[in-house]
Coordinates of C-alpha atoms and ligand atoms in Angstrom, one line a residue:
X1 CA -1.7 -9.0 24.3
X2 CA -3.6 -6.5 22.3
X3 CA -5.9 -7.8 19.6
X4 CA -6.4 -5.4 16.5
X5 CA -9.4 -5.7 14.4
X6 CA -9.2 -2.7 11.9
X7 CA -6.1 -1.6 9.8
X8 CA -5.0 2.1 9.6
X9 CA -3.8 3.7 6.4
X10 CA -2.1 7.2 6.8
X11 CA -1.2 9.2 3.6
X12 CA 2.1 10.6 4.7
X13 CA 3.5 12.1 1.4
X14 CA 2.1 13.7 -1.8
X15 CA 4.0 15.5 -4.7
X16 CA 4.2 19.1 -5.3
X17 CA 4.4 20.7 -8.8
X18 CA 7.4 23.1 -9.4
X19 CA 5.2 25.4 -11.7
X20 CA 8.1 27.8 -12.2
X21 CA 10.1 25.1 -13.8
X22 CA 7.2 24.0 -15.9
X23 CA 6.7 27.5 -16.9
X24 CA 10.4 27.6 -18.0
X25 CA 10.1 24.4 -20.1
X26 CA 7.0 25.8 -21.8
X27 CA 8.7 29.1 -22.5
X28 CA 11.8 27.5 -23.8
X29 CA 9.5 25.4 -26.3
X30 CA 7.6 28.6 -27.4
X31 CA 4.4 27.5 -25.6
X32 CA 2.4 30.2 -24.2
X33 CA -0.9 30.2 -22.2
X34 CA -1.2 26.5 -21.6
X35 CA -2.5 25.8 -18.1
X36 CA -4.4 23.1 -16.6
X37 CA -7.4 23.2 -14.3
X38 CA -6.1 21.1 -11.3
X39 CA -3.8 21.7 -8.6
X40 CA -3.2 18.2 -7.7
X41 CA 0.4 17.2 -8.5
X42 CA -0.5 13.6 -9.2
X43 CA -2.9 14.8 -12.0
X44 CA -1.0 17.8 -13.4
X45 CA 2.3 15.7 -13.8
X46 CA 0.9 13.0 -15.7
X47 CA -0.9 15.5 -18.0
X48 CA 2.5 17.3 -18.6
X49 CA 4.1 14.1 -19.2
X50 CA 1.4 13.0 -21.7
X51 CA 1.4 16.2 -23.5
X52 CA 5.2 16.3 -23.7
X53 CA 5.0 13.1 -25.8
X54 CA 3.1 14.6 -28.7
X55 CA 4.0 18.4 -27.7
X56 CA 0.3 18.9 -27.6
X57 CA 0.2 22.0 -25.1
X58 CA -0.6 24.5 -27.8
X59 CA -4.2 23.3 -28.9
X60 CA -5.6 21.3 -25.7
X61 CA -8.9 19.7 -26.3
X62 CA -11.8 20.9 -24.3
X63 CA -12.5 19.1 -20.8
X64 CA -9.4 19.9 -18.9
X65 CA -7.4 17.6 -16.9
X66 CA -10.2 15.1 -16.2
X67 CA -10.9 14.6 -19.7
X68 CA -7.1 14.3 -20.7
X69 CA -6.6 11.7 -18.0
X70 CA -9.9 10.0 -18.9
X71 CA -8.7 9.6 -22.6
X72 CA -5.2 8.4 -21.2
X73 CA -7.2 5.6 -19.4
X74 CA -9.4 5.0 -22.4
X75 CA -6.5 4.4 -24.6
X76 CA -4.5 2.7 -22.1
X77 CA -1.3 4.8 -22.2
X78 CA -1.1 4.3 -18.5
X79 CA 2.7 5.0 -18.3
X80 CA 2.3 8.6 -17.9
X81 CA 0.2 7.7 -14.6
X82 CA 3.4 6.6 -13.2
X83 CA 4.6 10.1 -12.7
X84 CA 2.1 10.5 -9.8
X85 CA 3.4 9.1 -6.6
X86 CA 2.1 8.7 -3.1
X87 CA 3.4 7.7 0.1
X88 CA 1.4 5.5 2.8
X89 CA 2.0 4.2 6.3
X90 CA -0.1 1.1 6.9
X91 CA -0.4 -0.2 10.4
X92 CA -2.8 -2.5 12.4
X93 CA -2.0 -5.1 9.6
X94 CA -0.9 -8.7 9.9
X95 CA 2.2 -10.3 8.4
X96 CA -0.1 -12.3 6.1
X97 CA -1.3 -9.1 4.7
X98 CA 2.2 -7.7 4.0
X99 CA 3.4 -10.9 2.6
X100 CA 0.7 -10.4 0.0
X101 CA 1.2 -6.7 -0.4
X102 CA 4.9 -7.0 -1.2
X103 CA 4.2 -9.4 -4.2
X104 CA 3.2 -6.2 -6.0
X105 CA 6.7 -5.5 -7.3
X106 CA 6.2 -2.9 -10.3
X107 CA 6.2 0.7 -9.1
X108 CA 6.1 -0.1 -5.5
X109 CA 8.6 0.6 -2.8
X110 CA 8.6 -0.8 0.8
X111 CA 10.0 -0.3 4.4
X112 CA 8.7 -2.7 6.8
X113 CA 9.1 -3.2 10.6
X114 CA 12.1 -5.4 11.3
X115 CA 11.3 -8.5 13.2
X116 CA 15.0 -9.0 13.7
X117 CA 15.6 -5.5 15.4
X118 CA 12.3 -4.9 17.1
X119 CA 11.3 -6.7 20.4
X120 CA 8.1 -8.8 19.4
X121 CA 7.3 -9.7 23.1
X122 CA 4.7 -6.7 23.0
X123 CA 3.6 -7.4 19.8
X124 CA 0.1 -6.8 18.9
X125 CA -2.0 -9.5 17.0
X126 CA -4.5 -9.0 13.8
X127 CA -7.7 -11.0 14.2
X128 CA -9.9 -11.8 11.1
X129 CA -13.4 -10.8 11.8
X130 CA -14.9 -14.3 11.0
X131 CA -13.0 -15.6 13.9
X132 CA -13.2 -12.6 16.4
X133 CA -17.1 -12.4 15.8
X134 CA -17.4 -16.1 16.9
X135 CA -16.7 -16.4 20.9
X136 CA -15.5 -20.1 20.6
X137 CA -13.3 -19.5 17.6
X138 CA -12.1 -16.3 19.1
X139 CA -10.9 -18.4 22.5
X140 CA -9.0 -20.8 20.2
X141 CA -7.1 -17.9 18.2
X142 CA -6.5 -15.9 21.3
X143 CA -5.0 -18.8 23.4
X144 CA -2.8 -19.9 20.3
X145 CA -1.7 -16.3 19.8
X146 CA -0.8 -16.0 23.6
X147 CA 1.1 -19.3 23.7
X148 CA 3.2 -18.3 20.6
X149 CA 4.0 -14.9 22.1
X150 CA 5.0 -16.7 25.5
X151 CA 7.2 -19.1 23.4
X152 CA 8.8 -16.3 21.6
X153 CA 9.8 -14.6 25.0
X154 CA 11.2 -17.9 26.3
X155 CA 12.9 -18.5 23.0
X156 CA 14.5 -14.8 23.0
X157 CA 15.8 -15.4 26.6
X158 CA 17.1 -18.8 25.9
X159 CA 18.9 -17.8 22.8
X160 CA 20.4 -14.6 24.5
X161 CA 21.9 -17.0 26.9
X162 CA 23.2 -19.2 24.3
X163 CA 24.8 -16.4 22.3
X164 CA 26.4 -14.8 25.7
X165 CA 29.8 -15.1 24.2
X166 CA 28.7 -12.6 21.6
X167 CA 30.0 -9.2 22.9
X168 CA 28.2 -6.9 20.9
X169 CA 24.8 -6.6 22.8
X170 CA 22.8 -5.4 19.9
X171 CA 24.1 -8.2 17.7
X172 CA 23.2 -10.8 20.5
X173 CA 19.7 -9.5 20.7
X174 CA 19.3 -9.4 16.9
X175 CA 20.7 -13.2 16.7
X176 CA 18.1 -14.1 19.5
X177 CA 15.1 -12.2 17.9
X178 CA 15.7 -13.4 14.2
X179 CA 15.5 -17.1 15.4
X180 CA 12.8 -16.6 17.8
X181 CA 10.5 -14.6 15.3
X182 CA 10.2 -18.2 13.7
X183 CA 7.4 -19.1 16.1
X184 CA 5.1 -15.9 15.7
X185 CA 2.1 -16.3 13.6
X186 CA 0.9 -14.8 10.5
X187 CA -1.5 -12.8 12.8
X188 CA 1.5 -10.7 14.2
X189 CA 0.8 -7.1 13.6
X190 CA 3.2 -5.1 11.6
X191 CA 3.7 -1.6 10.1
X192 CA 4.7 -0.8 6.6
X193 CA 5.8 2.3 4.6
X194 CA 4.7 2.1 1.1
X195 CA 5.4 4.3 -2.1
X196 CA 3.8 3.7 -5.2
X197 CA 2.8 5.3 -8.3
X198 CA -0.6 5.9 -9.7
X199 CA -0.5 3.2 -12.3
X200 CA 0.9 0.6 -10.0
X201 CA -1.9 1.6 -7.3
X202 CA -4.4 1.2 -9.9
X203 CA -3.2 -2.3 -10.7
X204 CA -3.3 -3.2 -7.0
X205 CA -6.7 -1.9 -6.4
X206 CA -7.9 -4.0 -9.4
X207 CA -6.6 -7.1 -8.0
X208 CA -7.0 -6.5 -4.2
X209 CA -10.1 -4.5 -4.1
X210 CA -11.9 -7.5 -6.0
X211 CA -14.3 -10.0 -4.6
X212 CA -11.7 -12.6 -5.2
X213 CA -9.1 -10.9 -2.8
X214 CA -8.5 -11.9 0.6
X215 CA -10.5 -9.9 3.2
X216 CA -7.7 -7.8 4.8
X217 CA -6.1 -6.8 1.9
X218 CA -9.2 -5.9 0.4
X219 CA -10.1 -3.7 3.1
X220 CA -6.8 -1.9 2.9
X221 CA -7.2 -1.6 -0.8
X222 CA -10.4 -0.2 -0.4
X223 CA -9.1 2.4 2.3
X224 CA -6.4 3.5 0.0
X225 CA -8.8 3.7 -2.9
X226 CA -10.9 6.0 -0.7
X227 CA -8.0 8.3 0.1
X228 CA -6.9 8.4 -3.5
X229 CA -10.3 9.2 -5.0
X230 CA -10.2 12.3 -2.7
X231 CA -6.7 13.1 -3.4
X232 CA -6.6 12.7 -7.4
X233 CA -10.2 12.1 -8.5
X234 CA -9.1 12.5 -12.1
X235 CA -6.9 9.6 -11.8
X236 CA -8.9 7.3 -9.6
X237 CA -12.3 8.7 -9.9
X238 CA -13.5 5.9 -12.5
X239 CA -13.7 3.2 -9.7
X240 CA -17.0 2.5 -8.3
X241 CA -17.4 0.9 -4.8
X242 CA -19.8 -1.9 -4.4
X243 CA -21.0 -3.8 -1.5
X244 CA -20.4 -7.6 -1.5
X245 CA -22.9 -10.0 0.0
X246 CA -20.8 -10.4 3.1
X247 CA -21.2 -6.4 3.4
X248 CA -17.4 -5.8 2.7
X249 CA -16.6 -3.3 0.0
X250 CA -14.9 -4.1 -3.4
X251 CA -14.4 -1.6 -6.4
X252 CA -14.6 -2.0 -10.1
X253 CA -13.8 0.1 -13.3
X254 CA -14.2 -0.3 -17.0
X255 CA -10.5 0.8 -17.2
X256 CA -8.6 -2.3 -16.3
X257 CA -4.9 -2.4 -16.3
X258 CA -3.9 0.8 -18.0
Ligands
FAD301 C1 -7.1 -13.5 -5.6 C2 -5.6 -13.5 -5.6 C3 -5.0 -14.7 -5.4 C4 -3.7 -15.0 -5.5 N1 -3.2 -16.1 -5.1 C5 -2.0 -16.5 -5.0 C6 -1.4 -17.7 -4.8 O1 -2.2 -18.7 -4.5 N2 0.0 -17.9 -5.0 C7 0.8 -17.0 -5.1 O2 2.0 -17.3 -5.3 N3 0.4 -15.6 -5.6 C8 -0.9 -15.5 -5.5 N4 -1.4 -14.2 -5.6 C9 -0.4 -13.1 -6.1 C10 -0.5 -12.8 -7.5 O3 0.1 -13.9 -8.3 C11 0.5 -11.7 -7.9 O4 2.0 -12.0 -7.5 C12 0.3 -10.4 -7.2 O5 -1.1 -10.2 -7.3 C13 1.0 -9.1 -7.9 O6 0.5 -9.1 -9.1 P1 1.5 -8.7 -10.2 O7 2.6 -9.6 -10.5 O8 0.5 -8.4 -11.5 O9 2.0 -7.2 -9.8 P2 3.3 -6.4 -10.0 O10 4.4 -7.2 -9.3 O11 3.1 -5.2 -9.5 O12 3.4 -6.3 -11.6 C14 2.5 -5.6 -12.2 C15 2.5 -6.1 -13.8 O13 3.8 -5.8 -14.3 C16 4.3 -6.9 -15.1 N5 5.4 -7.6 -14.6 C17 6.0 -7.5 -13.3 N6 6.9 -8.4 -13.1 C18 7.1 -9.0 -14.3 C19 8.1 -9.8 -14.7 N7 9.2 -10.2 -14.0 N8 8.0 -10.4 -16.0 C20 7.0 -9.9 -16.9 N9 6.0 -8.9 -16.5 C21 6.1 -8.7 -15.2 C22 3.1 -7.9 -15.3 O14 2.3 -7.4 -16.2 C23 2.5 -7.5 -14.0 O15 1.0 -7.8 -13.9 C24 -2.7 -14.0 -5.8 C25 -3.2 -12.7 -6.0 C26 -4.7 -12.4 -6.1 C27 -5.3 -11.2 -6.4

Protein backbone atom coordinates (compact mmCIF):
# COMPACT_ATOMS: atom_id res chain seq x y z
CA UNK A 1 0.00 0.00 0.00
CA UNK A 2 1.50 3.32 -1.09
CA UNK A 3 0.81 6.40 1.00
CA UNK A 4 0.71 9.74 -0.75
CA UNK A 5 1.30 13.00 1.06
CA UNK A 6 1.47 15.55 -1.77
CA UNK A 7 -0.82 16.22 -4.76
CA UNK A 8 0.40 16.80 -8.28
CA UNK A 9 -1.07 19.36 -10.67
CA UNK A 10 -0.25 19.17 -14.38
CA UNK A 11 -1.29 21.95 -16.73
CA UNK A 12 -1.94 19.79 -19.78
CA UNK A 13 -3.69 22.22 -22.09
CA UNK A 14 -3.83 25.89 -22.94
CA UNK A 15 -5.46 27.82 -25.74
CA UNK A 16 -3.92 29.30 -28.84
CA UNK A 17 -5.00 32.46 -30.68
CA UNK A 18 -5.92 32.23 -34.35
CA UNK A 19 -4.41 35.61 -35.18
CA UNK A 20 -5.19 35.59 -38.95
CA UNK A 21 -8.90 35.23 -38.15
CA UNK A 22 -8.75 38.02 -35.56
CA UNK A 23 -7.09 40.15 -38.25
CA UNK A 24 -9.83 39.19 -40.73
CA UNK A 25 -12.51 40.16 -38.23
CA UNK A 26 -10.81 43.51 -37.55
CA UNK A 27 -10.32 44.20 -41.29
CA UNK A 28 -13.98 43.34 -41.98
CA UNK A 29 -14.89 46.01 -39.44
CA UNK A 30 -12.49 48.67 -40.72
CA UNK A 31 -10.18 48.42 -37.75
CA UNK A 32 -6.55 48.91 -38.60
CA UNK A 33 -3.56 48.91 -36.32
CA UNK A 34 -5.05 47.30 -33.19
CA UNK A 35 -2.69 44.97 -31.44
CA UNK A 36 -2.31 43.93 -27.86
CA UNK A 37 0.89 43.49 -25.90
CA UNK A 38 0.50 39.89 -24.72
CA UNK A 39 0.88 36.56 -26.51
CA UNK A 40 -1.04 34.62 -23.86
CA UNK A 41 -4.27 33.36 -25.42
CA UNK A 42 -6.16 33.45 -22.13
CA UNK A 43 -5.29 37.15 -21.92
CA UNK A 44 -5.71 38.08 -25.61
CA UNK A 45 -9.11 36.40 -26.09
CA UNK A 46 -10.86 38.02 -23.10
CA UNK A 47 -9.53 41.41 -24.30
CA UNK A 48 -10.86 40.80 -27.81
CA UNK A 49 -14.18 39.65 -26.33
CA UNK A 50 -14.39 42.70 -24.07
CA UNK A 51 -13.47 45.13 -26.85
CA UNK A 52 -16.03 43.51 -29.13
CA UNK A 53 -18.77 44.47 -26.63
CA UNK A 54 -18.16 48.19 -27.26
CA UNK A 55 -16.15 47.89 -30.51
CA UNK A 56 -13.40 49.74 -28.68
CA UNK A 57 -10.49 48.55 -30.85
CA UNK A 58 -9.80 51.89 -32.51
CA UNK A 59 -8.76 54.03 -29.54
CA UNK A 60 -7.44 51.76 -26.80
CA UNK A 61 -6.57 53.40 -23.48
CA UNK A 62 -2.90 53.20 -22.53
CA UNK A 63 -1.59 50.36 -20.36
CA UNK A 64 -2.08 47.43 -22.72
CA UNK A 65 -3.67 44.13 -21.84
CA UNK A 66 -2.75 44.33 -18.16
CA UNK A 67 -4.60 47.63 -17.71
CA UNK A 68 -7.51 46.40 -19.83
CA UNK A 69 -8.05 43.22 -17.83
CA UNK A 70 -7.35 45.11 -14.59
CA UNK A 71 -10.27 47.40 -15.46
CA UNK A 72 -12.45 44.39 -16.31
CA UNK A 73 -11.78 43.00 -12.81
CA UNK A 74 -12.31 46.44 -11.23
CA UNK A 75 -15.77 46.88 -12.76
CA UNK A 76 -16.69 43.18 -12.36
CA UNK A 77 -17.26 42.55 -16.09
CA UNK A 78 -15.98 39.02 -15.41
CA UNK A 79 -17.95 37.24 -18.12
CA UNK A 80 -15.23 38.08 -20.66
CA UNK A 81 -12.77 36.04 -18.55
CA UNK A 82 -14.85 32.98 -19.41
CA UNK A 83 -13.12 32.99 -22.80
CA UNK A 84 -9.80 31.97 -21.24
CA UNK A 85 -9.69 28.20 -20.69
CA UNK A 86 -7.17 25.85 -19.05
CA UNK A 87 -6.90 22.05 -18.79
CA UNK A 88 -5.40 20.34 -15.76
CA UNK A 89 -4.76 16.79 -14.62
CA UNK A 90 -4.70 16.47 -10.84
CA UNK A 91 -3.32 13.30 -9.23
CA UNK A 92 -2.29 12.19 -5.76
CA UNK A 93 -5.53 13.52 -4.30
CA UNK A 94 -8.17 11.85 -2.19
CA UNK A 95 -11.78 11.10 -3.05
CA UNK A 96 -12.76 13.63 -0.37
CA UNK A 97 -10.84 16.27 -2.32
CA UNK A 98 -12.62 15.47 -5.59
CA UNK A 99 -15.98 15.39 -3.83
CA UNK A 100 -15.36 19.01 -2.81
CA UNK A 101 -13.88 19.97 -6.19
CA UNK A 102 -16.82 18.78 -8.27
CA UNK A 103 -19.18 21.03 -6.30
CA UNK A 104 -17.76 23.79 -8.51
CA UNK A 105 -20.28 23.56 -11.33
CA UNK A 106 -20.23 26.77 -13.35
CA UNK A 107 -17.54 26.76 -16.02
CA UNK A 108 -15.90 23.51 -14.91
CA UNK A 109 -15.72 20.15 -16.74
CA UNK A 110 -14.49 16.91 -15.13
CA UNK A 111 -13.38 13.40 -16.07
CA UNK A 112 -12.45 11.23 -13.11
CA UNK A 113 -10.89 7.81 -12.64
CA UNK A 114 -13.71 5.28 -12.53
CA UNK A 115 -13.90 3.04 -9.49
CA UNK A 116 -16.40 0.89 -11.40
CA UNK A 117 -13.88 0.00 -14.11
CA UNK A 118 -10.48 0.37 -12.46
CA UNK A 119 -9.12 -2.20 -10.04
CA UNK A 120 -8.59 -0.50 -6.66
CA UNK A 121 -6.80 -3.46 -5.07
CA UNK A 122 -3.58 -1.60 -5.89
CA UNK A 123 -4.90 1.88 -5.05
CA UNK A 124 -2.75 4.36 -3.17
CA UNK A 125 -4.06 6.32 -0.18
CA UNK A 126 -3.73 10.01 0.61
CA UNK A 127 -2.83 10.78 4.19
CA UNK A 128 -3.41 14.21 5.76
CA UNK A 129 -0.23 15.74 7.22
CA UNK A 130 -1.75 16.18 10.69
CA UNK A 131 -2.17 12.39 10.84
CA UNK A 132 1.01 11.42 8.98
CA UNK A 133 3.16 13.62 11.20
CA UNK A 134 1.91 11.84 14.33
CA UNK A 135 3.36 8.30 14.63
CA UNK A 136 0.50 6.97 16.76
CA UNK A 137 -2.31 8.40 14.63
CA UNK A 138 -0.44 7.37 11.48
CA UNK A 139 -0.54 3.71 12.63
CA UNK A 140 -4.30 3.91 13.29
CA UNK A 141 -4.87 5.45 9.86
CA UNK A 142 -2.56 3.05 8.01
CA UNK A 143 -4.06 -0.02 9.58
CA UNK A 144 -7.63 1.15 8.76
CA UNK A 145 -6.67 1.84 5.13
CA UNK A 146 -4.98 -1.57 4.85
CA UNK A 147 -8.03 -3.34 6.30
CA UNK A 148 -10.34 -1.51 3.91
CA UNK A 149 -8.20 -2.49 0.94
CA UNK A 150 -8.04 -6.12 2.08
CA UNK A 151 -11.82 -6.14 2.48
CA UNK A 152 -12.15 -4.64 -1.01
CA UNK A 153 -10.06 -7.46 -2.51
CA UNK A 154 -12.13 -10.13 -0.70
CA UNK A 155 -15.39 -8.46 -1.73
CA UNK A 156 -14.32 -8.30 -5.41
CA UNK A 157 -13.43 -12.02 -5.31
CA UNK A 158 -16.70 -12.94 -3.58
CA UNK A 159 -18.81 -10.79 -5.88
CA UNK A 160 -17.14 -12.13 -9.03
CA UNK A 161 -18.03 -15.63 -7.82
CA UNK A 162 -21.57 -14.52 -7.01
CA UNK A 163 -21.99 -13.04 -10.50
CA UNK A 164 -20.39 -16.01 -12.30
CA UNK A 165 -23.53 -16.50 -14.36
CA UNK A 166 -22.84 -13.13 -16.03
CA UNK A 167 -21.08 -14.18 -19.22
CA UNK A 168 -19.48 -10.86 -20.16
CA UNK A 169 -16.23 -10.80 -18.17
CA UNK A 170 -15.92 -7.00 -18.26
CA UNK A 171 -19.48 -6.57 -17.03
CA UNK A 172 -18.91 -9.13 -14.29
CA UNK A 173 -15.81 -7.28 -13.09
CA UNK A 174 -17.64 -3.95 -13.22
CA UNK A 175 -20.55 -5.35 -11.17
CA UNK A 176 -18.10 -6.64 -8.56
CA UNK A 177 -15.96 -3.49 -8.40
CA UNK A 178 -18.87 -1.06 -8.27
CA UNK A 179 -20.26 -2.80 -5.19
CA UNK A 180 -16.91 -3.53 -3.52
CA UNK A 181 -15.79 0.10 -3.78
CA UNK A 182 -18.37 1.03 -1.15
CA UNK A 183 -15.86 -0.14 1.46
CA UNK A 184 -13.03 2.11 0.24
CA UNK A 185 -12.29 5.18 2.35
CA UNK A 186 -12.32 8.85 1.36
CA UNK A 187 -8.53 8.63 1.49
CA UNK A 188 -8.39 6.48 -1.66
CA UNK A 189 -6.18 8.20 -4.23
CA UNK A 190 -7.86 9.39 -7.42
CA UNK A 191 -7.04 11.25 -10.61
CA UNK A 192 -9.18 13.88 -12.26
CA UNK A 193 -9.03 15.84 -15.52
CA UNK A 194 -10.33 19.35 -15.02
CA UNK A 195 -11.15 21.96 -17.65
CA UNK A 196 -12.18 25.37 -16.41
CA UNK A 197 -12.45 28.94 -17.57
CA UNK A 198 -10.58 31.79 -15.96
CA UNK A 199 -13.62 33.35 -14.31
CA UNK A 200 -14.58 30.05 -12.65
CA UNK A 201 -10.99 29.39 -11.66
CA UNK A 202 -10.90 32.78 -9.93
CA UNK A 203 -14.06 31.91 -7.98
CA UNK A 204 -12.57 28.51 -7.11
CA UNK A 205 -9.36 30.14 -5.86
CA UNK A 206 -11.32 32.63 -3.77
CA UNK A 207 -13.30 29.89 -2.04
CA UNK A 208 -10.65 27.19 -1.82
CA UNK A 209 -7.35 29.00 -1.47
CA UNK A 210 -8.83 30.58 1.58
CA UNK A 211 -8.11 30.06 5.26
CA UNK A 212 -11.58 28.52 5.77
CA UNK A 213 -11.07 25.89 3.07
CA UNK A 214 -10.02 22.34 3.87
CA UNK A 215 -6.24 21.79 3.83
CA UNK A 216 -5.96 19.43 0.84
CA UNK A 217 -8.15 21.45 -1.53
CA UNK A 218 -6.38 24.62 -0.37
CA UNK A 219 -3.02 23.11 -1.26
CA UNK A 220 -4.26 22.15 -4.74
CA UNK A 221 -5.89 25.56 -5.23
CA UNK A 222 -2.59 27.22 -4.30
CA UNK A 223 -0.69 25.00 -6.76
CA UNK A 224 -3.17 25.82 -9.51
CA UNK A 225 -2.95 29.52 -8.72
CA UNK A 226 0.85 29.44 -8.87
CA UNK A 227 0.65 27.86 -12.32
CA UNK A 228 -2.04 30.30 -13.47
CA UNK A 229 -0.12 33.34 -12.26
CA UNK A 230 2.79 32.27 -14.45
CA UNK A 231 0.52 31.37 -17.37
CA UNK A 232 -1.72 34.44 -17.37
CA UNK A 233 -0.42 37.10 -14.98
CA UNK A 234 -2.81 39.74 -16.30
CA UNK A 235 -5.75 37.54 -15.29
CA UNK A 236 -4.47 36.06 -12.01
CA UNK A 237 -1.68 38.42 -10.92
CA UNK A 238 -3.88 40.37 -8.50
CA UNK A 239 -3.88 37.48 -5.99
CA UNK A 240 -1.41 37.72 -3.18
CA UNK A 241 -0.21 34.69 -1.29
CA UNK A 242 -0.09 34.75 2.48
CA UNK A 243 1.17 32.19 4.95
CA UNK A 244 -1.33 31.04 7.55
CA UNK A 245 -0.34 30.32 11.18
CA UNK A 246 -0.07 26.57 10.34
CA UNK A 247 2.49 27.50 7.60
CA UNK A 248 0.13 26.55 4.77
CA UNK A 249 -0.62 28.97 1.96
CA UNK A 250 -3.73 31.00 1.21
CA UNK A 251 -4.37 33.78 -1.29
CA UNK A 252 -6.46 36.92 -1.38
CA UNK A 253 -7.48 39.65 -3.81
CA UNK A 254 -9.44 42.86 -3.72
CA UNK A 255 -11.34 41.75 -6.86
CA UNK A 256 -13.64 39.08 -5.48
CA UNK A 257 -16.12 37.14 -7.61
CA UNK A 258 -15.75 39.13 -10.82
C1 LIG B 1 -15.13 26.63 3.39
C2 LIG B 1 -16.23 25.88 2.68
C3 LIG B 1 -17.08 25.05 3.38
C4 LIG B 1 -18.09 24.35 2.72
N1 LIG B 1 -18.92 23.53 3.44
C5 LIG B 1 -19.92 22.87 2.83
C6 LIG B 1 -20.82 22.03 3.56
O1 LIG B 1 -20.72 21.88 4.76
N2 LIG B 1 -21.78 21.38 2.87
C7 LIG B 1 -21.96 21.55 1.53
O2 LIG B 1 -22.87 20.95 0.95
N3 LIG B 1 -21.13 22.32 0.81
C8 LIG B 1 -20.12 22.98 1.42
N4 LIG B 1 -19.28 23.78 0.69
C9 LIG B 1 -19.45 23.84 -0.76
C10 LIG B 1 -20.18 25.13 -1.19
O3 LIG B 1 -21.46 25.19 -0.64
C11 LIG B 1 -20.28 25.19 -2.73
O4 LIG B 1 -21.03 24.10 -3.21
C12 LIG B 1 -18.94 25.16 -3.41
O5 LIG B 1 -18.02 25.99 -2.76
C13 LIG B 1 -19.09 25.61 -4.87
O6 LIG B 1 -19.40 26.98 -4.85
P1 LIG B 1 -20.40 27.64 -5.88
O7 LIG B 1 -21.75 26.99 -5.83
O8 LIG B 1 -20.33 29.12 -5.64
O9 LIG B 1 -19.65 27.28 -7.26
P2 LIG B 1 -20.25 27.00 -8.68
O10 LIG B 1 -21.13 25.83 -8.68
O11 LIG B 1 -19.08 26.92 -9.59
O12 LIG B 1 -21.10 28.26 -9.00
C14 LIG B 1 -20.47 29.53 -9.21
C15 LIG B 1 -21.50 30.61 -9.03
O13 LIG B 1 -22.49 30.49 -10.05
C16 LIG B 1 -23.77 30.80 -9.50
N5 LIG B 1 -24.59 29.59 -9.58
C17 LIG B 1 -24.17 28.32 -9.86
N6 LIG B 1 -25.20 27.48 -9.87
C18 LIG B 1 -26.30 28.20 -9.60
C19 LIG B 1 -27.66 27.87 -9.47
N7 LIG B 1 -28.10 26.63 -9.62
N8 LIG B 1 -28.52 28.86 -9.18
C20 LIG B 1 -28.11 30.14 -9.03
N9 LIG B 1 -26.80 30.52 -9.12
C21 LIG B 1 -25.92 29.56 -9.42
C22 LIG B 1 -23.54 31.25 -8.06
O14 LIG B 1 -23.35 32.64 -8.05
C23 LIG B 1 -22.26 30.55 -7.71
O15 LIG B 1 -21.53 31.16 -6.65
C24 LIG B 1 -18.26 24.49 1.33
C25 LIG B 1 -17.39 25.33 0.62
C26 LIG B 1 -16.38 26.02 1.27
C27 LIG B 1 -15.46 26.91 0.47
